[in-house]
Amino acid sequence: MLNRRGFLKIGGATAFAALFGGCERLPKTLVPFVIPPENYALGESLWYASVCRQCPAGCGIVVRNSEGRAKKIEGNPLHPVNRGKLCARGQAGLQALYHPERLGTPLKLDGPRGSGKFREIPWEEALRLLMTGLSGVRAEAPTALLMLTDPMRGHRNLVSARFMKAFGSPHRVAWDPFGQDAHLSANEAVYGVRDLPEHDLAGTRYLLSFSGDFLETGVSPVHFGHAYGRMRAARPTVRGKFVHFGPRLSMTAANADAFLPVAPGTEGYAALGIAHVMVREKLTPAAAAAGGLWNAGLKEFTPQAAEEKTGVSAADIEAVAREFGANQPGLAMAGDAAAACTNGVFNLSAVGLLNLLAGNVGKPGGISFPDRLAAFASFGAEAKLLLPAAESGYPAVRDAVERMGKGKFRMALLSGATNPAFTLPPSLKFEEALLKVPTIVSFASFLDETTSLSDLVLPTPTYLEEWGDDLPPAGHGGEAITLGQPVVTPFRDTRSMPDVLIAAAKELGGPAAAALPWGSFRECLEKAYAGRGIDLEEAHKNGGIFSGKAGATRPAPKAGSPALPKAAEAAFAGDPARYPLVLHVYPSSALSDGRGANLPWLQELPDPIATAVWRNWVEVGPKTAAALALSDGDGVTVSSPFGSLQAFVFVHPAIAEGVAAMPLGQGHSRYGKYAADRGGNPYALLPASVESATKAPARHATRVSLVKTRMKGALVRTVHPEGQWLYENIL
Amino acid sequence: MTRNAIASILALAALALAVLAPTRSTAAPPEQPIRYTHKVHVTDYKLDCRFCHVYATKSASAGIPSVAKCMMCHRTIATDRPEIKKLAQYWKEKKPIPWVRVTELQEYTYFPHFRMVTYGKVPCLTCHPGIDRDDIAVQRQEFGMGWCLTCHRGRGVSIDCWTCHI
């Protein structure tokens, strides 16, 4: 019987050669199949379910496949996270597949290290080089091997973890610039659970958001977008209200009923002001019962005190608190901008306190903590390796950089989209330290800033061409295992990282071979799920294993009287006299943390607020712009104590004054022709500051200055920021 | 105007028509890798066209039968004939047969077989006349726009430009 891969091969080899031969006349010969594949009809589409890896949300996708080519990606309707929806980044996955700059042959450094000059070599030679390196390190000092990746999940992570353990090195570092460290610590402090929660947006009546752009970026934008739509329009008599506190009007904020601009890093004070009113006026039963908070210090946090800190009027805070109390179940959420300040845990704990006062923990329309580990009890101690790691891994990265600088590592294995050479603060000197490692091997589909520092690059398939499994971090009760499968025959001569590790372990022999006993990564997955009473073929058709029932919940979160979080001020580097504005950086809704910058579809996707394409910009409010004598479209040099770059000014009509905001994602120096030279990299302005409690990176921790500069060209925008019906335009 | 001038203009016009008209020759059948005969299969043995051209009912293209499909019968039927031996050789080597295209349409038209065959219930021979009697397939019908329009008008089918030119 012909299997699916065989079919794809034949489809690719025969029908396609004829149909896509070029833009000439119709081909003169008609080449039929020797053996037609099953379920095949010329010109008819087949849809394959798989998993999206354009961001860490882990949405389920279905890919339309016609004549052996992937032609369209959509959301998988059966998948609990995204329920048939998909964002622009997911849709753009096709361009990663067909990208002209994709690596298709192993590359060996052919010039000075870091020059990005490579020559193509055959796989045999590449694997020999890899094995020579690995064997040498293992024989002399196994702990001198470093593996630096993005946070992996599912069996991909399990294979890597087992490989490193059997190899004898503890240095496996996963870096995620948007890790959830502060959320985890705050959840532990407030709810007694160190985990990411489920927010029942769809069932809530009143949503308070604190600097979380959950509709465009964040943990699971498509999931929240869909749930948000249901909150607003799916109930016959209730239209949930949404109030957003944040330093700038993001797309999420633009969807809110009320947007209240707050000074960066003061979200916690706004939340405490609301909590003060709730307890004072006993607005909910839970708030009435939380009298202990009052004397613990909550009475100090009056709305007037909050006004002084945040800039939001006391009257607004009182009004929001009363509405929040009257419309239950209500829900409070906080996002990246509140978490990535030096006082992130305080901000998030204060927001968590609002959920306790609303009494919505573990209830519909509120916040809950499903026990995601319960679904994997059968994996024993290794179950944790399959689940999403929410931490940024920053302390481990700093440690690794220090060790690299001291020459403690002899070999580094790099992989992943989080691109540390681009996303880490330059003052950490990551690149310099990495180049001190004698041998650097990357697993990559593209040459980005990090992978181009390698000695050897092993090309990997894109996620549309490989096997895999995934456990999404949000949007399900803990019982959604997504399965990925190749939807097309790999276009290039690539091998997936787990496959290479399995082969390398076999070659190394001994404990490594015993720890990775499979012939391939596909076999590893099949064996893992075979024993669980699952029809794997059916599961692949559906795109995963979705039980449909609510997952096991954890024991009731921390009972008793809630504690008042210890107030902390956000610290900002730089002298306010020299650097008058606070820098607010946010992940671009199209380019994410920067990984999407090489896809033209995403480059030409107008930003939902600035409507700009192909470049980045700096946003300032009208008053700030007037004070600095800047007008919309001017070129400026943005300088922080750590770096500077040039950008165009976008006078944002709705941003907290005294704030300069920049989207992250542009400013690549490598990463192909579509990504390179599109403005400066805002990560380069950031300090190496950390959140005080968790030691996670604090992005919102520096001040900047703007100085008018002559710049070539202009920022291309589709409409004027104040609307295309600007008064002058009409006249 | 002299008679000669009129004659010249008429001659030029005739020449122009001859040049502009579709110029397919129906005389010389192309050289095929195997001398496949529609006559034996369709007229003598009464096979339905759609038995081999399986996609005609559901796809834009009617499709050419796979080598496996030919071998369904020719594993046992007429295995000693030289042309069937050629077929068997392709099968043995698991190579596709490079058939030469016979019927061609202008590139700016879109002709979905399934619309005509499945929904229009147009018999195959309407557009491929005489192919059931060919020893080697020849295109006899020129697919000029007038010919298509006549059929579309007669059947009350849309003659909107974008129905065919997409």
mmCIF file of C-alpha atoms in Angstrom, chain A residues 254-521:
data_model
loop_
_atom_site.group_PDB
_atom_site.id
_atom_site.type_symbol
_atom_site.label_atom_id
_atom_site.label_comp_id
_atom_site.label_asym_id
_atom_site.label_seq_id
_atom_site.Cartn_x
_atom_site.Cartn_y
_atom_site.Cartn_z
ATOM 1 C CA ALA A 254 -8.369 50.116 20.834
ATOM 2 C CA ASN A 255 -10.984 47.389 21.224
ATOM 3 C CA ALA A 256 -11.749 48.361 24.808
ATOM 4 C CA ASP A 257 -14.801 50.310 25.930
ATOM 5 C CA ALA A 258 -12.496 52.503 27.970
ATOM 6 C CA PHE A 259 -8.770 53.009 27.629
ATOM 7 C CA LEU A 260 -7.028 54.579 30.613
ATOM 8 C CA PRO A 261 -3.394 55.484 29.899
ATOM 9 C CA VAL A 262 -1.108 54.721 32.846
ATOM 10 C CA ALA A 263 2.537 55.580 33.404
ATOM 11 C CA PRO A 264 4.695 52.513 32.591
ATOM 12 C CA GLY A 265 5.318 50.229 35.551
ATOM 13 C CA THR A 266 2.490 51.630 37.694
ATOM 14 C CA GLU A 267 -0.162 49.050 36.770
ATOM 15 C CA GLY A 268 0.079 47.542 40.260
ATOM 16 C CA TYR A 269 -0.862 50.854 41.866
ATOM 17 C CA ALA A 270 -3.908 51.207 39.613
ATOM 18 C CA ALA A 271 -4.984 47.702 40.648
ATOM 19 C CA LEU A 272 -4.469 48.477 44.335
ATOM 20 C CA GLY A 273 -6.555 51.647 43.941
ATOM 21 C CA ILE A 274 -9.396 49.527 42.587
ATOM 22 C CA ALA A 275 -8.896 46.959 45.354
ATOM 23 C CA HIS A 276 -9.063 49.783 47.922
ATOM 24 C CA VAL A 277 -12.500 50.868 46.655
ATOM 25 C CA MET A 278 -13.752 47.272 46.447
ATOM 26 C CA VAL A 279 -12.834 46.505 50.039
ATOM 27 C CA ARG A 280 -13.878 49.914 51.391
ATOM 28 C CA GLU A 281 -17.303 49.675 49.821
ATOM 29 C CA LYS A 282 -17.621 45.874 50.202
ATOM 30 C CA LEU A 283 -18.471 45.636 46.518
ATOM 31 C CA THR A 284 -18.385 41.840 46.316
ATOM 32 C CA PRO A 285 -18.832 39.172 48.988
ATOM 33 C CA ALA A 286 -15.166 38.247 48.664
ATOM 34 C CA ALA A 287 -14.121 41.890 49.077
ATOM 35 C CA ALA A 288 -16.351 42.202 52.137
ATOM 36 C CA ALA A 289 -14.644 39.174 53.645
ATOM 37 C CA ALA A 290 -11.172 40.532 52.937
ATOM 38 C CA GLY A 291 -11.210 43.099 55.736
ATOM 39 C CA GLY A 292 -7.768 41.955 56.884
ATOM 40 C CA LEU A 293 -6.260 43.595 53.818
ATOM 41 C CA TRP A 294 -7.476 46.984 54.904
ATOM 42 C CA ASN A 295 -5.355 47.145 57.990
ATOM 43 C CA ALA A 296 -2.483 45.362 56.286
ATOM 44 C CA GLY A 297 -1.986 48.565 54.314
ATOM 45 C CA LEU A 298 -4.652 48.650 51.634
ATOM 46 C CA LYS A 299 -6.211 51.721 53.217
ATOM 47 C CA GLU A 300 -3.103 53.683 52.189
ATOM 48 C CA PHE A 301 -3.708 52.931 48.517
ATOM 49 C CA THR A 302 -6.520 55.356 47.956
ATOM 50 C CA PRO A 303 -7.692 56.260 44.462
ATOM 51 C CA GLN A 304 -6.016 59.639 44.997
ATOM 52 C CA ALA A 305 -2.710 57.897 45.784
ATOM 53 C CA ALA A 306 -3.185 55.796 42.668
ATOM 54 C CA GLU A 307 -3.848 58.935 40.624
ATOM 55 C CA GLU A 308 -0.521 60.400 41.724
ATOM 56 C CA LYS A 309 1.382 57.282 40.714
ATOM 57 C CA THR A 310 -0.429 56.275 37.549
ATOM 58 C CA GLY A 311 -1.857 59.440 36.064
ATOM 59 C CA VAL A 312 -5.364 57.922 35.921
ATOM 60 C CA SER A 313 -7.895 60.159 37.689
ATOM 61 C CA ALA A 314 -9.193 58.990 41.068
ATOM 62 C CA ALA A 315 -12.755 59.369 39.801
ATOM 63 C CA ASP A 316 -12.047 56.949 36.940
ATOM 64 C CA ILE A 317 -10.524 54.415 39.327
ATOM 65 C CA GLU A 318 -13.543 54.610 41.644
ATOM 66 C CA ALA A 319 -15.954 54.282 38.718
ATOM 67 C CA VAL A 320 -14.121 51.253 37.306
ATOM 68 C CA ALA A 321 -13.992 49.611 40.744
ATOM 69 C CA ARG A 322 -17.752 50.042 41.254
ATOM 70 C CA GLU A 323 -18.571 48.706 37.797
ATOM 71 C CA PHE A 324 -16.183 45.788 38.267
ATOM 72 C CA GLY A 325 -17.830 44.966 41.585
ATOM 73 C CA ALA A 326 -21.335 45.198 40.167
ATOM 74 C CA ASN A 327 -20.674 43.048 37.093
ATOM 75 C CA GLN A 328 -19.620 39.613 38.218
ATOM 76 C CA PRO A 329 -18.115 37.302 37.173
ATOM 77 C CA GLY A 330 -15.379 39.776 36.391
ATOM 78 C CA LEU A 331 -11.824 39.038 35.398
ATOM 79 C CA ALA A 332 -8.534 40.910 35.729
ATOM 80 C CA MET A 333 -5.596 40.122 33.475
ATOM 81 C CA ALA A 334 -2.112 41.534 33.170
ATOM 82 C CA GLY A 335 0.263 41.299 30.268
ATOM 83 C CA ASP A 336 3.840 41.581 29.211
ATOM 84 C CA ALA A 337 4.310 45.331 29.669
ATOM 85 C CA ALA A 338 3.241 45.110 33.326
ATOM 86 C CA ALA A 339 5.368 41.998 33.868
ATOM 87 C CA ALA A 340 8.567 43.160 32.186
ATOM 88 C CA CYS A 341 9.228 46.076 34.553
ATOM 89 C CA THR A 342 11.633 45.809 37.446
ATOM 90 C CA ASN A 343 8.569 45.573 39.708
ATOM 91 C CA GLY A 344 6.730 43.032 37.522
ATOM 92 C CA VAL A 345 5.804 40.637 40.314
ATOM 93 C CA PHE A 346 4.237 43.478 42.321
ATOM 94 C CA ASN A 347 2.178 44.627 39.329
ATOM 95 C CA LEU A 348 0.947 41.138 38.602
ATOM 96 C CA SER A 349 0.277 40.241 42.226
ATOM 97 C CA ALA A 350 -1.849 43.377 42.626
ATOM 98 C CA VAL A 351 -3.856 42.405 39.542
ATOM 99 C CA GLY A 352 -4.195 38.882 40.925
ATOM 100 C CA LEU A 353 -5.578 40.374 44.120
ATOM 101 C CA LEU A 354 -8.489 41.794 42.106
ATOM 102 C CA ASN A 355 -9.428 38.264 41.014
ATOM 103 C CA LEU A 356 -9.406 37.143 44.643
ATOM 104 C CA LEU A 357 -11.596 40.105 45.633
ATOM 105 C CA ALA A 358 -13.977 39.355 42.774
ATOM 106 C CA GLY A 359 -14.202 35.803 44.098
ATOM 107 C CA ASN A 360 -13.825 34.338 40.639
ATOM 108 C CA VAL A 361 -10.928 31.929 41.195
ATOM 109 C CA GLY A 362 -11.832 28.495 39.856
ATOM 110 C CA LYS A 363 -15.240 29.715 38.694
ATOM 111 C CA PRO A 364 -16.741 30.167 35.208
ATOM 112 C CA GLY A 365 -15.957 33.602 33.858
ATOM 113 C CA GLY A 366 -12.896 33.786 36.071
ATOM 114 C CA ILE A 367 -9.435 32.375 36.421
ATOM 115 C CA SER A 368 -8.598 28.715 36.962
ATOM 116 C CA PHE A 369 -5.580 26.478 37.157
ATOM 117 C CA PRO A 370 -6.045 23.204 35.287
ATOM 118 C CA ASP A 371 -3.632 20.461 36.223
ATOM 119 C CA ARG A 372 -1.917 20.005 32.879
ATOM 120 C CA LEU A 373 0.512 17.490 34.344
ATOM 121 C CA ALA A 374 -2.327 15.103 35.202
ATOM 122 C CA ALA A 375 -2.808 14.179 31.551
ATOM 123 C CA PHE A 376 0.758 12.929 31.421
ATOM 124 C CA ALA A 377 0.921 10.986 34.652
ATOM 125 C CA SER A 378 1.948 7.910 32.664
ATOM 126 C CA PHE A 379 5.184 9.619 31.607
ATOM 127 C CA GLY A 380 6.322 9.717 35.230
ATOM 128 C CA ALA A 381 9.220 12.008 36.006
ATOM 129 C CA GLU A 382 9.592 12.946 32.333
ATOM 130 C CA ALA A 383 6.051 14.345 32.102
ATOM 131 C CA LYS A 384 7.339 17.815 32.990
ATOM 132 C CA LEU A 385 9.586 17.791 29.932
ATOM 133 C CA LEU A 386 6.532 17.647 27.689
ATOM 134 C CA LEU A 387 4.777 20.670 29.136
ATOM 135 C CA PRO A 388 5.352 24.294 28.188
ATOM 136 C CA ALA A 389 8.222 25.861 30.062
ATOM 137 C CA ALA A 390 6.963 29.338 30.886
ATOM 138 C CA GLU A 391 10.233 30.757 32.177
ATOM 139 C CA SER A 392 12.430 33.075 30.132
ATOM 140 C CA GLY A 393 15.548 31.172 31.120
ATOM 141 C CA TYR A 394 17.347 34.503 31.535
ATOM 142 C CA PRO A 395 19.377 33.597 34.644
ATOM 143 C CA ALA A 396 20.612 30.481 32.830
ATOM 144 C CA VAL A 397 21.430 32.540 29.730
ATOM 145 C CA ARG A 398 23.449 35.027 31.773
ATOM 146 C CA ASP A 399 25.241 32.165 33.449
ATOM 147 C CA ALA A 400 25.954 30.552 30.077
ATOM 148 C CA VAL A 401 27.281 33.835 28.663
ATOM 149 C CA GLU A 402 29.599 34.184 31.636
ATOM 150 C CA ARG A 403 30.879 30.632 31.217
ATOM 151 C CA MET A 404 31.333 31.111 27.483
ATOM 152 C CA GLY A 405 33.357 34.242 28.166
ATOM 153 C CA LYS A 406 35.594 32.272 30.529
ATOM 154 C CA GLY A 407 36.154 29.589 27.906
ATOM 155 C CA LYS A 408 34.333 26.893 29.869
ATOM 156 C CA PHE A 409 32.479 25.527 26.824
ATOM 157 C CA ARG A 410 34.131 23.639 24.020
ATOM 158 C CA MET A 411 31.084 23.150 21.856
ATOM 159 C CA ALA A 412 27.680 24.804 21.514
ATOM 160 C CA LEU A 413 24.555 23.399 19.858
ATOM 161 C CA LEU A 414 22.168 26.204 18.892
ATOM 162 C CA SER A 415 18.587 26.005 17.703
ATOM 163 C CA GLY A 416 15.396 27.984 17.748
ATOM 164 C CA ALA A 417 13.576 31.063 16.658
ATOM 165 C CA THR A 418 14.294 33.244 19.674
ATOM 166 C CA ASN A 419 17.609 34.358 18.185
ATOM 167 C CA PRO A 420 19.596 35.372 21.310
ATOM 168 C CA ALA A 421 22.152 37.444 19.376
ATOM 169 C CA PHE A 422 19.250 39.674 18.293
ATOM 170 C CA THR A 423 16.995 39.608 21.353
ATOM 171 C CA LEU A 424 19.470 39.834 24.244
ATOM 172 C CA PRO A 425 20.589 43.267 25.490
ATOM 173 C CA PRO A 426 23.879 44.143 23.800
ATOM 174 C CA SER A 427 25.481 45.000 27.127
ATOM 175 C CA LEU A 428 25.414 41.278 27.875
ATOM 176 C CA LYS A 429 27.938 40.813 25.029
ATOM 177 C CA PHE A 430 26.431 37.512 23.957
ATOM 178 C CA GLU A 431 28.012 37.484 20.517
ATOM 179 C CA GLU A 432 31.493 38.154 21.826
ATOM 180 C CA ALA A 433 31.143 35.380 24.423
ATOM 181 C CA LEU A 434 29.675 32.868 21.966
ATOM 182 C CA LEU A 435 32.573 33.330 19.561
ATOM 183 C CA LYS A 436 34.903 32.149 22.332
ATOM 184 C CA VAL A 437 33.358 28.685 22.088
ATOM 185 C CA PRO A 438 35.688 26.636 19.838
ATOM 186 C CA THR A 439 32.924 24.791 17.960
ATOM 187 C CA ILE A 440 29.435 26.180 17.250
ATOM 188 C CA VAL A 441 26.846 24.054 15.494
ATOM 189 C CA SER A 442 23.397 25.416 14.586
ATOM 190 C CA PHE A 443 20.218 23.667 13.605
ATOM 191 C CA ALA A 444 18.420 26.219 11.471
ATOM 192 C CA SER A 445 16.174 26.867 8.503
ATOM 193 C CA PHE A 446 17.450 30.423 8.059
ATOM 194 C CA LEU A 447 20.668 32.276 8.768
ATOM 195 C CA ASP A 448 19.744 34.797 11.433
ATOM 196 C CA GLU A 449 22.002 36.852 13.693
ATOM 197 C CA THR A 450 22.701 33.861 15.959
ATOM 198 C CA THR A 451 23.045 31.037 13.466
ATOM 199 C CA SER A 452 25.359 33.030 11.226
ATOM 200 C CA LEU A 453 27.923 32.959 14.043
ATOM 201 C CA SER A 454 28.253 29.179 13.655
ATOM 202 C CA ASP A 455 31.023 27.012 12.308
ATOM 203 C CA LEU A 456 28.562 24.481 10.989
ATOM 204 C CA VAL A 457 24.883 24.940 10.116
ATOM 205 C CA LEU A 458 22.659 21.885 9.774
ATOM 206 C CA PRO A 459 19.508 22.740 7.773
ATOM 207 C CA THR A 460 16.250 21.744 9.412
ATOM 208 C CA PRO A 461 12.834 21.256 7.837
ATOM 209 C CA THR A 462 10.146 23.847 8.500
ATOM 210 C CA TYR A 463 7.289 22.859 10.790
ATOM 211 C CA LEU A 464 5.188 22.038 7.731
ATOM 212 C CA GLU A 465 7.617 19.283 6.802
ATOM 213 C CA GLU A 466 8.289 17.467 10.044
ATOM 214 C CA TRP A 467 6.748 15.276 12.702
ATOM 215 C CA GLY A 468 6.114 16.627 16.135
ATOM 216 C CA ASP A 469 3.794 17.042 19.061
ATOM 217 C CA ASP A 470 2.938 20.047 21.144
ATOM 218 C CA LEU A 471 1.244 21.008 24.378
ATOM 219 C CA PRO A 472 -0.146 24.531 24.105
ATOM 220 C CA PRO A 473 0.412 26.778 27.128
ATOM 221 C CA ALA A 474 -3.143 28.186 27.266
ATOM 222 C CA GLY A 475 -6.605 27.665 25.923
ATOM 223 C CA HIS A 476 -7.435 24.164 27.073
ATOM 224 C CA GLY A 477 -8.092 22.217 30.216
ATOM 225 C CA GLY A 478 -4.787 20.426 30.047
ATOM 226 C CA GLU A 479 -6.010 17.709 27.713
ATOM 227 C CA ALA A 480 -5.016 19.036 24.316
ATOM 228 C CA ILE A 481 -2.093 17.225 22.741
ATOM 229 C CA THR A 482 -1.456 18.641 19.284
ATOM 230 C CA LEU A 483 0.183 16.394 16.721
ATOM 231 C CA GLY A 484 2.198 17.735 13.831
ATOM 232 C CA GLN A 485 2.884 15.886 10.614
ATOM 233 C CA PRO A 486 4.625 16.723 7.351
ATOM 234 C CA VAL A 487 2.053 18.192 4.994
ATOM 235 C CA VAL A 488 4.444 18.150 2.050
ATOM 236 C CA THR A 489 7.546 16.234 1.099
ATOM 237 C CA PRO A 490 10.496 18.288 2.387
ATOM 238 C CA PHE A 491 11.617 20.609 -0.397
ATOM 239 C CA ARG A 492 15.218 20.746 0.628
ATOM 240 C CA ASP A 493 17.734 18.230 1.901
ATOM 241 C CA THR A 494 16.989 18.825 5.571
ATOM 242 C CA ARG A 495 16.980 16.787 8.767
ATOM 243 C CA SER A 496 15.126 17.680 11.921
ATOM 244 C CA MET A 497 17.064 18.359 15.095
ATOM 245 C CA PRO A 498 15.587 15.409 17.047
ATOM 246 C CA ASP A 499 16.437 13.101 14.139
ATOM 247 C CA VAL A 500 20.049 14.300 14.103
ATOM 248 C CA LEU A 501 20.290 13.938 17.898
ATOM 249 C CA ILE A 502 18.893 10.401 17.736
ATOM 250 C CA ALA A 503 21.403 9.486 15.019
ATOM 251 C CA ALA A 504 24.244 11.144 16.936
ATOM 252 C CA ALA A 505 23.309 9.266 20.116
ATOM 253 C CA LYS A 506 23.413 5.994 18.200
ATOM 254 C CA GLU A 507 26.893 6.831 16.948
ATOM 255 C CA LEU A 508 28.110 7.892 20.391
ATOM 256 C CA GLY A 509 26.886 4.575 21.792
ATOM 257 C CA GLY A 510 26.774 3.706 25.481
ATOM 258 C CA PRO A 511 24.287 5.607 27.646
ATOM 259 C CA ALA A 512 23.434 8.054 24.850
ATOM 260 C CA ALA A 513 22.315 5.272 22.514
ATOM 261 C CA ALA A 514 20.357 3.657 25.338
ATOM 262 C CA ALA A 515 18.609 6.919 26.216
ATOM 263 C CA LEU A 516 17.482 7.571 22.652
ATOM 264 C CA PRO A 517 16.601 4.074 21.483
ATOM 265 C CA TRP A 518 14.515 5.009 18.422
ATOM 266 C CA GLY A 519 15.283 4.777 14.733
ATOM 267 C CA SER A 520 13.799 8.209 14.086
ATOM 268 C CA PHE A 521 11.864 10.987 15.788
#
